[in-house]
XYZ file of N, CA and C in Angstrom:
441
model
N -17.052 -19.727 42.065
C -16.752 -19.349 43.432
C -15.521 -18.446 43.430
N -15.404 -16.952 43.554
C -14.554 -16.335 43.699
C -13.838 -16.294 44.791
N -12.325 -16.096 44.761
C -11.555 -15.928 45.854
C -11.017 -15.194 46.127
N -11.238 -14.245 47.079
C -10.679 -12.934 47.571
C -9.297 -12.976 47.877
N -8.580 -14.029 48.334
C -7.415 -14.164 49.042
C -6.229 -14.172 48.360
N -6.611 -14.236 46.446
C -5.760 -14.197 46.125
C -4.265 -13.168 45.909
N -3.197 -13.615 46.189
C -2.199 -12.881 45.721
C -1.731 -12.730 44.825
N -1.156 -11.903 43.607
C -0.711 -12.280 42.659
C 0.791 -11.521 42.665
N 1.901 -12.517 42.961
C 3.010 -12.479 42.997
C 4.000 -11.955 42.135
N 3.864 -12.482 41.155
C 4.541 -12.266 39.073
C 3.796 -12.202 38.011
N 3.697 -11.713 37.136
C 3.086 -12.235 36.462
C 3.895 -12.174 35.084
N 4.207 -12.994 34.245
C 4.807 -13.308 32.700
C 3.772 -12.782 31.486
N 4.744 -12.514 30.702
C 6.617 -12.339 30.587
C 6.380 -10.927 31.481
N 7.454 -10.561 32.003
C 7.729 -9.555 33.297
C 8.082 -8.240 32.411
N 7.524 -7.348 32.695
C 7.660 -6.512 32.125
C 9.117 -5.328 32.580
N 9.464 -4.580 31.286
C 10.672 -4.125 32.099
C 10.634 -2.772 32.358
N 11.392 -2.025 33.545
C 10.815 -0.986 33.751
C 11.257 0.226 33.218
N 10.270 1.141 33.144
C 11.010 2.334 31.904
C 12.314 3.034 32.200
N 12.934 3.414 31.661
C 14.081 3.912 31.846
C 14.487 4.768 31.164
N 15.123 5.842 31.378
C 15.287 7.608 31.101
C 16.833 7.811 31.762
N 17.410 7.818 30.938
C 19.041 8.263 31.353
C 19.332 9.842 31.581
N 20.429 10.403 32.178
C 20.132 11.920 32.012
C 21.354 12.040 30.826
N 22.062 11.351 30.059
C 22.826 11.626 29.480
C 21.435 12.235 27.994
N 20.590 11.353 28.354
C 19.486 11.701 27.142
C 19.107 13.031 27.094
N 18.945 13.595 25.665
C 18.387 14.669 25.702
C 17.239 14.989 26.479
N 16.713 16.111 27.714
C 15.882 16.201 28.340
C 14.028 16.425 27.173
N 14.229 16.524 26.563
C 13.131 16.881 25.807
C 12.535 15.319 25.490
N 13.451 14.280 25.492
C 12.871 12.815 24.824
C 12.595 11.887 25.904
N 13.292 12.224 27.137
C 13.129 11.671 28.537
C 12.090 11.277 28.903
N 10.642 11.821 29.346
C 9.885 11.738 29.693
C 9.058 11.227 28.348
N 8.667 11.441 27.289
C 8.048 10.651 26.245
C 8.208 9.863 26.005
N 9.615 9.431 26.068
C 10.135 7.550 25.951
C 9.656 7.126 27.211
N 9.702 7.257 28.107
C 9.224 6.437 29.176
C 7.596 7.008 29.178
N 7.015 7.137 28.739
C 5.868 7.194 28.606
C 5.539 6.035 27.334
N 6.499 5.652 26.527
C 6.100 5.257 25.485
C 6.096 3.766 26.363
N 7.205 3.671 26.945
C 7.942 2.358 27.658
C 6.375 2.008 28.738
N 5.508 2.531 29.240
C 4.756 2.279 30.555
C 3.440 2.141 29.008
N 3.023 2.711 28.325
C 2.292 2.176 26.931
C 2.388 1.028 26.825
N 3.172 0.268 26.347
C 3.777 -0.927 26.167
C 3.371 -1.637 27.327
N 3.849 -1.567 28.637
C 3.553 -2.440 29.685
C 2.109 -2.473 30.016
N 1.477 -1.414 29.861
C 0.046 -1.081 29.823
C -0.609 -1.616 28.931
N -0.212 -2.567 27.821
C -0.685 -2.514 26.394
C -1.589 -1.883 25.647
N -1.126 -0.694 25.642
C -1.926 0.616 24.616
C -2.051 0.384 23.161
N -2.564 1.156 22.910
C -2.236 1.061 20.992
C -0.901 1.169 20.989
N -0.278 0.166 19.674
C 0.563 0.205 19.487
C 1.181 1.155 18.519
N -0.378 1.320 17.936
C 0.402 2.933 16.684
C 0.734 3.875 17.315
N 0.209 4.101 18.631
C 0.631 5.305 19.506
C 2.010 5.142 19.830
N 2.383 4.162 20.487
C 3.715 3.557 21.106
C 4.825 3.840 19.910
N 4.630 3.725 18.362
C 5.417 3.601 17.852
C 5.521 4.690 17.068
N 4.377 5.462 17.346
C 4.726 7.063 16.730
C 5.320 7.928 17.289
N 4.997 7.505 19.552
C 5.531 7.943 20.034
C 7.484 7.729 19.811
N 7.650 6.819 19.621
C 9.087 6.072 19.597
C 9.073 7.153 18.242
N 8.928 7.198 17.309
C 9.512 8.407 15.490
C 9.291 9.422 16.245
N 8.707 9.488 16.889
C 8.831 10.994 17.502
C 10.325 11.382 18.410
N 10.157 10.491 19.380
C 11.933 10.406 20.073
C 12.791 10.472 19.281
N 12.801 9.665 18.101
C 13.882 9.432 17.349
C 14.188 10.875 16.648
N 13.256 11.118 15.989
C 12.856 12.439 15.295
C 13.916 13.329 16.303
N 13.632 13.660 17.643
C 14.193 14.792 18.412
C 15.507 14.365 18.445
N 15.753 12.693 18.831
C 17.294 12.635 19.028
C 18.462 12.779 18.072
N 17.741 12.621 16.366
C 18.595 12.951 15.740
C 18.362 14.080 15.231
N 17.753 15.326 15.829
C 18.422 16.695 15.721
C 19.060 17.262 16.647
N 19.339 16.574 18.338
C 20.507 16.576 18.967
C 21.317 16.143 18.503
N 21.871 15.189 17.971
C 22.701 14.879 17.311
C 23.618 15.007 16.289
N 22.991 16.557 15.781
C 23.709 17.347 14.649
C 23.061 17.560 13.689
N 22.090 16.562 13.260
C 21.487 16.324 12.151
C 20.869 17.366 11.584
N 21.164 17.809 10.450
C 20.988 19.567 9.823
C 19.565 19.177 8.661
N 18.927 17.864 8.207
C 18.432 17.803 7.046
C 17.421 18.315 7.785
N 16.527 18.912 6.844
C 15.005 18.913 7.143
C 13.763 17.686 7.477
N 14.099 17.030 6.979
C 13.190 15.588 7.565
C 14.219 14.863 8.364
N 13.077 13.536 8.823
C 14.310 12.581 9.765
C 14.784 11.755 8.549
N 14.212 11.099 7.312
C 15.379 10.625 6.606
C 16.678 10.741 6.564
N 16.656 12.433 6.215
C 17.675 13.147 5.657
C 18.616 13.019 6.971
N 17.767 13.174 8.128
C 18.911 13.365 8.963
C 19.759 12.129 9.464
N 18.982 10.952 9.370
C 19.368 9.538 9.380
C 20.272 9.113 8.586
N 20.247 9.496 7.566
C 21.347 9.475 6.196
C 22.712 10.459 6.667
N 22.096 11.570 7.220
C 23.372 12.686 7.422
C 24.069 11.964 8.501
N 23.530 11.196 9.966
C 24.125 11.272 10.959
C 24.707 9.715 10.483
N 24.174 9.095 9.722
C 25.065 7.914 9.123
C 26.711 7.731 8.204
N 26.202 9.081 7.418
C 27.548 9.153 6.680
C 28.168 9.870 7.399
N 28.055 10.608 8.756
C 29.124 11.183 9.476
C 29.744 10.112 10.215
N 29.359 9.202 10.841
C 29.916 8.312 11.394
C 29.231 8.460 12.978
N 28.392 8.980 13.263
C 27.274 9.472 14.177
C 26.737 8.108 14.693
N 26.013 7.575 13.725
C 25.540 6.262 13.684
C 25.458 4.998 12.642
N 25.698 4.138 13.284
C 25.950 2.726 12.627
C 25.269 2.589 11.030
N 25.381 1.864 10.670
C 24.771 1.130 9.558
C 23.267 0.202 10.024
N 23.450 -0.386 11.297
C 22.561 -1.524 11.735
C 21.718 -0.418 12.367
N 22.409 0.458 12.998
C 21.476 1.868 13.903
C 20.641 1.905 12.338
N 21.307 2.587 11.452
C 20.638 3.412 10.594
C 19.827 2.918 10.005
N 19.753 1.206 10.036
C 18.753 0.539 9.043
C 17.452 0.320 10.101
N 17.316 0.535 11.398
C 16.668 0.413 12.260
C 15.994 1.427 12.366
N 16.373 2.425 12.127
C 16.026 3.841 12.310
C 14.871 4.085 10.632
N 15.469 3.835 10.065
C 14.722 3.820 8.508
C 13.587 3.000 9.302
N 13.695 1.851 9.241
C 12.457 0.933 9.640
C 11.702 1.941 10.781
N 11.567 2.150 11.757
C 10.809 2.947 12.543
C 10.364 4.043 11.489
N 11.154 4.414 11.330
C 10.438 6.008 10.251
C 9.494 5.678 9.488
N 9.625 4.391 8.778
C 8.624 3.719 7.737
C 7.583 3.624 8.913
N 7.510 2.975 9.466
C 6.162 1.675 10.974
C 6.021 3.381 11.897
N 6.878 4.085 11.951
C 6.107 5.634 12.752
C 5.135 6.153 11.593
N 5.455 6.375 10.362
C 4.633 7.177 9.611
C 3.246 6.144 9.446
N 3.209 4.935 9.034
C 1.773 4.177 9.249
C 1.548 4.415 10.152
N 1.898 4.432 11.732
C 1.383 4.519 12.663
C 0.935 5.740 13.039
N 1.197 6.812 12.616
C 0.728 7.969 12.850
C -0.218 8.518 11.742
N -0.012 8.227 10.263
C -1.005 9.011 9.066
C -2.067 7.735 9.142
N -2.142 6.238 9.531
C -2.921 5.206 9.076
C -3.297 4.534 10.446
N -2.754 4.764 11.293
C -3.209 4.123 13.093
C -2.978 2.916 12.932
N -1.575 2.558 11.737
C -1.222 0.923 11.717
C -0.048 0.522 12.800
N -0.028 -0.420 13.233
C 1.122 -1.175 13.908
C 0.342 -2.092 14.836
N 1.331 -3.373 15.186
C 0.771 -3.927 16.145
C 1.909 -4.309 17.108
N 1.481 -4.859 18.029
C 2.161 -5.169 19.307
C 3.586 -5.668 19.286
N 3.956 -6.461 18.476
C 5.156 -7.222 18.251
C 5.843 -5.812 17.704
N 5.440 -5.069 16.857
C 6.627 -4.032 15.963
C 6.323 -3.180 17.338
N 5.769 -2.931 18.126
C 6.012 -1.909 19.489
C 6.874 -1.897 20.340
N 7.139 -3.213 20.730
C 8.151 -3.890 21.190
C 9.523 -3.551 20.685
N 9.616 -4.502 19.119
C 10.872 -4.404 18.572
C 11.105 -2.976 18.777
N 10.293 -1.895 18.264
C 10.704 -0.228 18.143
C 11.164 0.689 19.582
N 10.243 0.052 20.372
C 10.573 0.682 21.805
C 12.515 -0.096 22.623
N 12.219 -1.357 21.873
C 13.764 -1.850 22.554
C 15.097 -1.603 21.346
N 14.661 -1.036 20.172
C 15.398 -0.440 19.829
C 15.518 0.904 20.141
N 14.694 1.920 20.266
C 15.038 3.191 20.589
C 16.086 3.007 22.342
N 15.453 1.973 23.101
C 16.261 1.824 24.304
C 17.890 2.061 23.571
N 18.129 0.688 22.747
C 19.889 0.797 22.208
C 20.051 2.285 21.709
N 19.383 2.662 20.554
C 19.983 3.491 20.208
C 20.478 4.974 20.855
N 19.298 5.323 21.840
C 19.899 6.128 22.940
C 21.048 5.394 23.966
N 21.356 4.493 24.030
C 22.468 3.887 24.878
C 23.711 4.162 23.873
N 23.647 3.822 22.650
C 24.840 3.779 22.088
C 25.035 5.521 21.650
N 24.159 6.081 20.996
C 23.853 7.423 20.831
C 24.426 8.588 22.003
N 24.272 8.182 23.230
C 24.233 9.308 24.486
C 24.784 8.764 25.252
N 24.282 7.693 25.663
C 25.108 6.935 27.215
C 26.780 6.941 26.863
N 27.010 5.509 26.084
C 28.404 5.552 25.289
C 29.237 6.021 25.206
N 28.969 7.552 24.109
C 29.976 8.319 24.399
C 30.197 9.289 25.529
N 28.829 9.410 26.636
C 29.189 10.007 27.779
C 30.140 9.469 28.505
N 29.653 8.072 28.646
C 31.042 7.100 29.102
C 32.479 6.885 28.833
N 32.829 7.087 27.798
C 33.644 7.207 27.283
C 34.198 8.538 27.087
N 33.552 9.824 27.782
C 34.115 11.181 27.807
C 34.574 10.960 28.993
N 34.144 10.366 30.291
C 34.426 10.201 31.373
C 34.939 9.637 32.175
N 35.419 8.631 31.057
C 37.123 7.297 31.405
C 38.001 7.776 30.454
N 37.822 8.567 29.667
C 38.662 8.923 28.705
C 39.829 9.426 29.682
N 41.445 9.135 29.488
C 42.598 9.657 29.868
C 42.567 10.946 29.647
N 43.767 11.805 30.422
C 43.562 13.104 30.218
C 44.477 13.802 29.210
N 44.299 14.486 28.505
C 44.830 14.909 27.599
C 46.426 14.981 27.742
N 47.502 14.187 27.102
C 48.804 13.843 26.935
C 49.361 15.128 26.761
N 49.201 16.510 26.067
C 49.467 17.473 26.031
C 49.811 17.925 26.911
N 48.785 17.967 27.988
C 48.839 18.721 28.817
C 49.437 18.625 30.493
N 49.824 17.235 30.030
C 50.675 16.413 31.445
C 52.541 16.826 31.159
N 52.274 16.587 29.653
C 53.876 16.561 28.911
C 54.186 18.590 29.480
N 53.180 19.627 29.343
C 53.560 20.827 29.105
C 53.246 21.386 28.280
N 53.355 20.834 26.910
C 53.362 21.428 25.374
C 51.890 22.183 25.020
């Protein structure tokens, strides 16, 4: 006996909603939150997480990163002091779970997750961060003193 009347109020676990900063490079904006509504949608997850090596891919050649692959540039923006150690071992891991997911159509739901809520941090700490911190930053002591 079906029931028309139903409402459906919540439903679990609640999904969270995509989010696109403008401190982010404009080119990764709209693909991460495409990757983010994937996920809530539950799409393939090799898509979700190739999409995510792909973001990553663009954000660390905003970021300075001069190598020709994203290894190289993961390694470069690590020993500059660009990004963490825990960033950088996170970032390796996606590069590994993006390339199955893109040459082999491997990944599943749980590594979509982990990859999509890490790319969330790493653009927070990556872009947001130090925007924040350009923009509470005191004003240059020089230039109050005269000198």
């Amino acid at each position: 006996m079906a029931n028309d009347n139903i409402l459906i109020v919540r439903t679990y676990p609640q999904s969270r909603e995509p989010i696109a900063h403008p401190t982010w490079p404009e080119e990764i904006r709209e693909p991460f939150v495409d990757a983010q509504k994937m996920l809530s949608e539950n799409k393939t997850p090799s898509f979700i997480i190739g999409g995510c090596r792909a973001v990553l891919d663009v954000a660390t050649k905003k970021l300075g990163g001069n190598s020709a692959n994203l290894a190289g540039r993961i390694s470069e923006l690590a020993q500059k002091g660009i990004i963490t150690g825990g960033l950088r071992e996170w970032a390796d891991k996606l590069r590994l779970d993006g390339n199955n997911a893109l040459h082999e159509l491997k990944g599943d739901r749980d590594g979509a997750i982990q990859l999509v809520e890490f790319i969330r941090v790493f653009l927070h700490v990556a872009f947001e961060l130090p925007a924040a911190i350009r923009e509470k930053s005191p004003p240059d002591q020089n230039s109050e003193t005269g000198e």
